[in-house]
Amino acid sequence: MALYSEKVMDHFRNPRNVGVIEDANGIGEVGNAKCGDIMKMYLKIEDDIIKDVKFETFGCGSAIASSSMATEMIKGQPVSEAMKLTNKAVAEALDGLPDYKMHCSVLAEEAIKNALDDYNSRKQ
Ligand code: FES
């Protein structure tokens, strides 16, 4: 069996939603101290719906594929649904990640939660 699924390779080679949203109203940045990888998420939210999402990932292929898939999963979703996104769901949507690469999908979950927290704190 190949180490990485076709979906992982596809999202690594052609990542969706890469970039920056200049007028984002939710930004989250996380890193993994062990591997040194960094992920930044930008959200544009209107009426509690995620209208647009972009990311910048300085990291491994699994982190790039996870960010790409995670952005696809939350785009168009209400904030309350995006809050429920788990790294396990992202890994499953990618048809799995090797065990020692699961932490890469955790970065995607954390970056999105961070960006949503930022959005919520700006609202107050
Ligand atoms: Fe660091 Fe994948 S090895 S996020």
Tab-separated table of N, CA and C and ligand atoms in Angstrom:
chain	number	residue	atom	x	y	z
A	1	MET	N	0.836	-1.193	0.000
A	1	MET	CA	0.000	0.000	0.000
A	1	MET	C	0.877	1.251	0.000
A	2	ALA	N	0.446	2.237	-0.775
A	2	ALA	CA	1.208	3.493	-0.803
A	2	ALA	C	1.124	4.161	0.567
A	3	LEU	N	2.160	4.865	0.917
A	3	LEU	CA	2.214	5.532	2.216
A	3	LEU	C	1.121	6.597	2.340
A	4	TYR	N	0.905	7.323	1.235
A	4	TYR	CA	-0.082	8.397	1.240
A	4	TYR	C	-1.187	8.112	0.229
A	5	SER	N	-2.420	8.454	0.618
A	5	SER	CA	-3.553	8.225	-0.271
A	5	SER	C	-3.491	9.173	-1.470
A	6	GLU	N	-4.258	8.825	-2.495
A	6	GLU	CA	-4.356	9.701	-3.682
A	6	GLU	C	-4.825	11.091	-3.285
A	7	LYS	N	-5.762	11.128	-2.339
A	7	LYS	CA	-6.319	12.430	-1.934
A	7	LYS	C	-5.255	13.291	-1.256
A	8	VAL	N	-4.439	12.670	-0.413
A	8	VAL	CA	-3.368	13.427	0.238
A	8	VAL	C	-2.444	13.997	-0.835
A	9	MET	N	-2.067	13.152	-1.791
A	9	MET	CA	-1.146	13.598	-2.843
A	9	MET	C	-1.778	14.700	-3.682
A	10	ASP	N	-3.066	14.564	-3.968
A	10	ASP	CA	-3.764	15.573	-4.766
A	10	ASP	C	-3.780	16.923	-4.041
A	11	HIS	N	-4.148	16.906	-2.761
A	11	HIS	CA	-4.221	18.174	-2.018
A	11	HIS	C	-2.838	18.748	-1.728
A	12	PHE	N	-1.825	17.884	-1.703
A	12	PHE	CA	-0.457	18.371	-1.525
A	12	PHE	C	0.031	19.037	-2.820
A	13	ARG	N	-0.265	18.389	-3.945
A	13	ARG	CA	0.223	18.925	-5.229
A	13	ARG	C	-0.579	20.129	-5.697
A	14	ASN	N	-1.893	20.093	-5.445
A	14	ASN	CA	-2.775	21.196	-5.874
A	14	ASN	C	-3.575	21.711	-4.688
A	15	PRO	N	-2.905	22.317	-3.739
A	15	PRO	CA	-3.645	22.765	-2.550
A	15	PRO	C	-4.700	23.809	-2.900
A	16	ARG	N	-5.890	23.653	-2.291
A	16	ARG	CA	-6.988	24.595	-2.484
A	16	ARG	C	-6.880	25.707	-1.441
A	17	ASN	N	-7.307	26.898	-1.855
A	17	ASN	CA	-7.435	28.022	-0.913
A	17	ASN	C	-6.118	28.484	-0.289
A	18	VAL	N	-5.049	28.443	-1.074
A	18	VAL	CA	-3.773	28.963	-0.559
A	18	VAL	C	-3.769	30.477	-0.702
A	19	GLY	N	-3.266	31.163	0.306
A	19	GLY	CA	-3.107	32.610	0.186
A	19	GLY	C	-3.521	33.353	1.429
A	20	VAL	N	-3.769	34.638	1.232
A	20	VAL	CA	-4.049	35.555	2.330
A	20	VAL	C	-5.379	36.251	2.034
A	21	ILE	N	-6.182	36.504	3.066
A	21	ILE	CA	-7.369	37.359	2.902
A	21	ILE	C	-7.041	38.670	3.604
A	22	GLU	N	-6.917	39.725	2.815
A	22	GLU	CA	-6.484	41.015	3.373
A	22	GLU	C	-7.456	41.538	4.430
A	23	ASP	N	-8.763	41.386	4.187
A	23	ASP	CA	-9.728	41.929	5.147
A	23	ASP	C	-10.368	40.813	5.986
A	24	ALA	N	-9.565	39.810	6.309
A	24	ALA	CA	-10.060	38.704	7.141
A	24	ALA	C	-10.546	39.237	8.492
A	25	ASN	N	-11.600	38.634	9.031
A	25	ASN	CA	-12.039	39.035	10.371
A	25	ASN	C	-11.877	37.903	11.382
A	26	GLY	N	-11.042	36.926	11.011
A	26	GLY	CA	-10.622	35.886	11.941
A	26	GLY	C	-9.292	35.322	11.445
A	27	ILE	N	-8.257	35.426	12.266
A	27	ILE	CA	-6.936	34.931	11.850
A	27	ILE	C	-6.379	34.045	12.959
A	28	GLY	N	-5.882	32.889	12.580
A	28	GLY	CA	-5.300	31.988	13.569
A	28	GLY	C	-3.956	31.487	13.089
A	29	GLU	N	-3.021	31.431	14.005
A	29	GLU	CA	-1.702	30.920	13.637
A	29	GLU	C	-1.251	29.929	14.697
A	30	VAL	N	-0.809	28.765	14.241
A	30	VAL	CA	-0.336	27.754	15.183
A	30	VAL	C	0.954	27.142	14.647
A	31	GLY	N	1.677	26.522	15.554
A	31	GLY	CA	2.914	25.861	15.159
A	31	GLY	C	3.109	24.610	15.979
A	32	ASN	N	3.938	23.735	15.464
A	32	ASN	CA	4.301	22.541	16.217
A	32	ASN	C	5.778	22.660	16.582
A	33	ALA	N	6.043	22.728	17.875
A	33	ALA	CA	7.404	22.992	18.328
A	33	ALA	C	8.369	21.879	17.931
A	34	LYS	N	7.859	20.653	17.824
A	34	LYS	CA	8.742	19.523	17.527
A	34	LYS	C	9.274	19.569	16.099
A	35	CYS	N	8.353	19.757	15.146
A	35	CYS	CA	8.795	19.726	13.744
A	35	CYS	C	9.048	21.119	13.197
A	36	GLY	N	8.586	22.152	13.901
A	36	GLY	CA	8.839	23.521	13.456
A	36	GLY	C	7.891	24.011	12.382
A	37	ASP	N	6.853	23.223	12.066
A	37	ASP	CA	5.924	23.630	11.018
A	37	ASP	C	4.930	24.677	11.549
A	38	ILE	N	4.540	25.585	10.651
A	38	ILE	CA	3.660	26.699	11.026
A	38	ILE	C	2.498	26.781	10.045
A	39	MET	N	1.316	27.085	10.582
A	39	MET	CA	0.123	27.198	9.739
A	39	MET	C	-0.653	28.462	10.129
A	40	LYS	N	-1.076	29.198	9.115
A	40	LYS	CA	-1.863	30.407	9.374
A	40	LYS	C	-3.159	30.330	8.580
A	41	MET	N	-4.279	30.600	9.251
A	41	MET	CA	-5.617	30.534	8.639
A	41	MET	C	-6.253	31.909	8.636
A	42	TYR	N	-6.863	32.253	7.522
A	42	TYR	CA	-7.584	33.525	7.387
A	42	TYR	C	-9.048	33.218	7.101
A	43	LEU	N	-9.950	33.826	7.856
A	43	LEU	CA	-11.380	33.621	7.628
A	43	LEU	C	-12.063	34.937	7.322
A	44	LYS	N	-12.979	34.899	6.358
A	44	LYS	CA	-13.852	36.045	6.101
A	44	LYS	C	-15.256	35.565	6.427
A	45	ILE	N	-15.797	36.083	7.534
A	45	ILE	CA	-17.092	35.606	8.031
A	45	ILE	C	-18.127	36.721	7.932
A	46	GLU	N	-19.265	36.381	7.368
A	46	GLU	CA	-20.383	37.330	7.294
A	46	GLU	C	-21.631	36.623	7.798
A	47	ASP	N	-22.370	37.275	8.682
A	47	ASP	CA	-23.578	36.694	9.269
A	47	ASP	C	-23.309	35.293	9.820
A	48	ASP	N	-22.170	35.139	10.444
A	48	ASP	CA	-21.764	33.865	11.052
A	48	ASP	C	-21.599	32.725	10.046
A	49	ILE	N	-21.431	33.062	8.773
A	49	ILE	CA	-21.143	32.047	7.749
A	49	ILE	C	-19.733	32.302	7.212
A	50	ILE	N	-18.987	31.232	7.047
A	50	ILE	CA	-17.622	31.377	6.519
A	50	ILE	C	-17.698	31.542	5.000
A	51	LYS	N	-17.563	32.786	4.580
A	51	LYS	CA	-17.688	33.112	3.155
A	51	LYS	C	-16.417	32.752	2.402
A	52	ASP	N	-15.288	32.933	3.069
A	52	ASP	CA	-14.020	32.642	2.398
A	52	ASP	C	-13.000	32.205	3.435
A	53	VAL	N	-12.072	31.377	2.998
A	53	VAL	CA	-11.014	30.900	3.894
A	53	VAL	C	-9.765	30.659	3.058
A	54	LYS	N	-8.650	31.117	3.595
A	54	LYS	CA	-7.371	30.866	2.919
A	54	LYS	C	-6.323	30.501	3.965
A	55	PHE	N	-5.273	29.841	3.504
A	55	PHE	CA	-4.230	29.452	4.453
A	55	PHE	C	-2.846	29.608	3.860
A	56	GLU	N	-1.891	29.746	4.789
A	56	GLU	CA	-0.472	29.684	4.431
A	56	GLU	C	0.130	28.646	5.361
A	57	THR	N	0.749	27.632	4.786
A	57	THR	CA	1.376	26.602	5.611
A	57	THR	C	2.830	26.456	5.240
A	58	PHE	N	3.682	26.690	6.237
A	58	PHE	CA	5.099	26.444	6.075
A	58	PHE	C	5.331	25.108	6.764
A	59	GLY	N	5.170	24.042	5.992
A	59	GLY	CA	5.239	22.754	6.667
A	59	GLY	C	5.290	21.577	5.720
A	60	CYS	N	5.129	20.410	6.283
A	60	CYS	CA	5.267	19.169	5.533
A	60	CYS	C	4.074	18.947	4.600
A	61	GLY	N	4.190	17.966	3.744
A	61	GLY	CA	3.138	17.670	2.778
A	61	GLY	C	1.819	17.325	3.432
A	62	SER	N	1.866	16.585	4.532
A	62	SER	CA	0.623	16.221	5.221
A	62	SER	C	-0.045	17.443	5.826
A	63	ALA	N	0.755	18.394	6.292
A	63	ALA	CA	0.188	19.623	6.853
A	63	ALA	C	-0.456	20.448	5.750
A	64	ILE	N	0.172	20.498	4.598
A	64	ILE	CA	-0.394	21.247	3.466
A	64	ILE	C	-1.694	20.580	3.009
A	65	ALA	N	-1.670	19.256	2.853
A	65	ALA	CA	-2.879	18.537	2.438
A	65	ALA	C	-3.992	18.702	3.478
A	66	SER	N	-3.633	18.664	4.756
A	66	SER	CA	-4.637	18.816	5.826
A	66	SER	C	-5.234	20.212	5.809
A	67	SER	N	-4.401	21.237	5.614
A	67	SER	CA	-4.938	22.603	5.575
A	67	SER	C	-5.880	22.758	4.400
A	68	SER	N	-5.458	22.242	3.255
A	68	SER	CA	-6.254	22.355	2.041
A	68	SER	C	-7.618	21.689	2.239
A	69	MET	N	-7.614	20.463	2.722
A	69	MET	CA	-8.871	19.734	2.938
A	69	MET	C	-9.733	20.431	3.985
A	70	ALA	N	-9.108	20.895	5.068
A	70	ALA	CA	-9.875	21.536	6.144
A	70	ALA	C	-10.560	22.802	5.635
A	71	THR	N	-9.885	23.571	4.793
A	71	THR	CA	-10.510	24.799	4.278
A	71	THR	C	-11.709	24.438	3.399
A	72	GLU	N	-11.580	23.365	2.622
A	72	GLU	CA	-12.700	22.937	1.781
A	72	GLU	C	-13.898	22.513	2.640
A	73	MET	N	-13.593	21.905	3.791
A	73	MET	CA	-14.660	21.385	4.652
A	73	MET	C	-15.435	22.484	5.377
A	74	ILE	N	-14.780	23.631	5.640
A	74	ILE	CA	-15.490	24.665	6.415
A	74	ILE	C	-16.033	25.789	5.543
A	75	LYS	N	-15.602	25.866	4.296
A	75	LYS	CA	-16.051	26.949	3.423
A	75	LYS	C	-17.573	26.862	3.235
A	76	GLY	N	-18.248	27.980	3.492
A	76	GLY	CA	-19.701	28.015	3.336
A	76	GLY	C	-20.453	27.521	4.563
A	77	GLN	N	-19.710	27.066	5.564
A	77	GLN	CA	-20.356	26.518	6.766
A	77	GLN	C	-20.603	27.611	7.811
A	78	PRO	N	-21.612	27.412	8.674
A	78	PRO	CA	-21.763	28.326	9.806
A	78	PRO	C	-20.603	28.142	10.793
A	79	VAL	N	-20.322	29.206	11.530
A	79	VAL	CA	-19.242	29.168	12.520
A	79	VAL	C	-19.427	27.997	13.485
A	80	SER	N	-20.684	27.773	13.911
A	80	SER	CA	-20.945	26.708	14.895
A	80	SER	C	-20.548	25.332	14.349
A	81	GLU	N	-20.709	25.108	13.044
A	81	GLU	CA	-20.321	23.822	12.440
A	81	GLU	C	-18.808	23.727	12.335
A	82	ALA	N	-18.172	24.828	11.919
A	82	ALA	CA	-16.712	24.834	11.753
A	82	ALA	C	-16.015	24.563	13.080
A	83	MET	N	-16.639	25.022	14.181
A	83	MET	CA	-16.058	24.784	15.511
A	83	MET	C	-15.952	23.295	15.820
A	84	LYS	N	-16.817	22.505	15.169
A	84	LYS	CA	-16.866	21.062	15.477
A	84	LYS	C	-15.871	20.260	14.654
A	85	LEU	N	-15.194	20.913	13.705
A	85	LEU	CA	-14.269	20.172	12.841
A	85	LEU	C	-13.131	19.569	13.674
A	86	THR	N	-12.907	18.283	13.494
A	86	THR	CA	-11.832	17.626	14.232
A	86	THR	C	-10.725	17.196	13.267
A	87	ASN	N	-9.548	17.025	13.803
A	87	ASN	CA	-8.441	16.574	12.955
A	87	ASN	C	-8.721	15.172	12.414
A	88	LYS	N	-9.491	14.405	13.183
A	88	LYS	CA	-9.829	13.050	12.729
A	88	LYS	C	-10.693	13.112	11.475
A	89	ALA	N	-11.646	14.048	11.475
A	89	ALA	CA	-12.515	14.198	10.302
A	89	ALA	C	-11.706	14.643	9.090
A	90	VAL	N	-10.738	15.510	9.321
A	90	VAL	CA	-9.888	15.969	8.206
A	90	VAL	C	-9.079	14.787	7.658
A	91	ALA	N	-8.485	14.014	8.563
A	91	ALA	CA	-7.679	12.859	8.134
A	91	ALA	C	-8.552	11.839	7.400
A	92	GLU	N	-9.772	11.641	7.897
A	92	GLU	CA	-10.685	10.691	7.226
A	92	GLU	C	-11.053	11.171	5.833
A	93	ALA	N	-11.294	12.478	5.709
A	93	ALA	CA	-11.645	13.044	4.396
A	93	ALA	C	-10.486	12.884	3.408
A	94	LEU	N	-9.284	12.788	3.946
A	94	LEU	CA	-8.102	12.581	3.093
A	94	LEU	C	-7.838	11.088	2.849
A	95	ASP	N	-8.774	10.244	3.260
A	95	ASP	CA	-8.613	8.787	3.185
A	95	ASP	C	-7.452	8.305	4.042
A	96	GLY	N	-7.228	9.010	5.146
A	96	GLY	CA	-6.256	8.554	6.133
A	96	GLY	C	-4.882	9.193	6.007
A	97	LEU	N	-4.203	9.229	7.159
A	97	LEU	CA	-2.803	9.671	7.221
A	97	LEU	C	-2.061	8.611	8.022
A	98	PRO	N	-0.772	8.425	7.761
A	98	PRO	CA	-0.015	7.491	8.607
A	98	PRO	C	-0.066	7.967	10.060
A	99	ASP	N	-0.026	7.041	11.007
A	99	ASP	CA	-0.143	7.394	12.432
A	99	ASP	C	0.804	8.514	12.836
A	100	TYR	N	2.038	8.411	12.392
A	100	TYR	CA	3.039	9.401	12.822
A	100	TYR	C	2.861	10.736	12.101
A	101	LYS	N	1.852	10.824	11.236
A	101	LYS	CA	1.560	12.093	10.556
A	101	LYS	C	0.222	12.684	11.014
A	102	MET	N	-0.417	12.025	11.984
A	102	MET	CA	-1.707	12.545	12.453
A	102	MET	C	-1.562	13.930	13.074
A	103	HIS	N	-0.406	14.215	13.697
A	103	HIS	CA	-0.237	15.523	14.338
A	103	HIS	C	-0.323	16.665	13.314
A	104	CYS	N	-0.047	16.360	12.056
A	104	CYS	CA	-0.110	17.397	11.014
A	104	CYS	C	-1.556	17.859	10.826
A	105	SER	N	-2.503	16.910	10.940
A	105	SER	CA	-3.914	17.291	10.805
A	105	SER	C	-4.381	18.051	12.044
A	106	VAL	N	-3.728	17.822	13.179
A	106	VAL	CA	-4.068	18.566	14.400
A	106	VAL	C	-3.799	20.058	14.189
A	107	LEU	N	-2.729	20.368	13.474
A	107	LEU	CA	-2.415	21.775	13.196
A	107	LEU	C	-3.587	22.452	12.489
A	108	ALA	N	-4.200	21.752	11.527
A	108	ALA	CA	-5.309	22.340	10.767
A	108	ALA	C	-6.492	22.616	11.692
A	109	GLU	N	-6.820	21.646	12.541
A	109	GLU	CA	-7.929	21.848	13.484
A	109	GLU	C	-7.634	23.033	14.404
A	110	GLU	N	-6.426	23.094	14.921
A	110	GLU	CA	-6.069	24.163	15.866
A	110	GLU	C	-6.056	25.537	15.190
A	111	ALA	N	-5.551	25.579	13.963
A	111	ALA	CA	-5.472	26.871	13.255
A	111	ALA	C	-6.879	27.414	13.015
A	112	ILE	N	-7.807	26.534	12.643
A	112	ILE	CA	-9.182	26.968	12.403
A	112	ILE	C	-9.835	27.410	13.712
A	113	LYS	N	-9.637	26.643	14.774
A	113	LYS	CA	-10.225	27.024	16.072
A	113	LYS	C	-9.674	28.363	16.547
A	114	ASN	N	-8.380	28.562	16.346
A	114	ASN	CA	-7.745	29.826	16.714
A	114	ASN	C	-8.351	30.992	15.952
A	115	ALA	N	-8.549	30.788	14.655
A	115	ALA	CA	-9.104	31.846	13.807
A	115	ALA	C	-10.549	32.137	14.215
A	116	LEU	N	-11.298	31.096	14.586
A	116	LEU	CA	-12.682	31.298	15.029
A	116	LEU	C	-12.713	32.012	16.379
A	117	ASP	N	-11.775	31.678	17.263
A	117	ASP	CA	-11.678	32.379	18.554
A	117	ASP	C	-11.384	33.853	18.318
A	118	ASP	N	-10.499	34.111	17.370
A	118	ASP	CA	-10.146	35.493	17.045
A	118	ASP	C	-11.384	36.234	16.542
A	119	TYR	N	-12.130	35.577	15.670
A	119	TYR	CA	-13.370	36.183	15.146
A	119	TYR	C	-14.326	36.488	16.296
A	120	ASN	N	-14.533	35.524	17.187
A	120	ASN	CA	-15.462	35.717	18.308
A	120	ASN	C	-15.005	36.835	19.225
A	121	SER	N	-13.696	36.953	19.470
A	121	SER	CA	-13.211	37.992	20.364
A	121	SER	C	-13.336	39.369	19.724
A	122	ARG	N	-13.244	39.441	18.403
A	122	ARG	CA	-13.411	40.742	17.733
A	122	ARG	C	-14.862	41.211	17.774
A	123	LYS	N	-15.787	40.267	17.861
A	123	LYS	CA	-17.208	40.610	17.845
A	123	LYS	C	-17.625	41.331	19.115
A	124	GLN	N	-16.897	41.025	20.233
A	124	GLN	CA	-17.327	41.546	21.535
A	124	GLN	C	-16.966	43.025	21.720
B	1	FES	FE1	5.129	18.969	11.197
B	1	FES	FE2	3.710	17.522	9.536
B	1	FES	S1	5.722	17.114	10.237
B	1	FES	S2	3.082	19.278	10.621
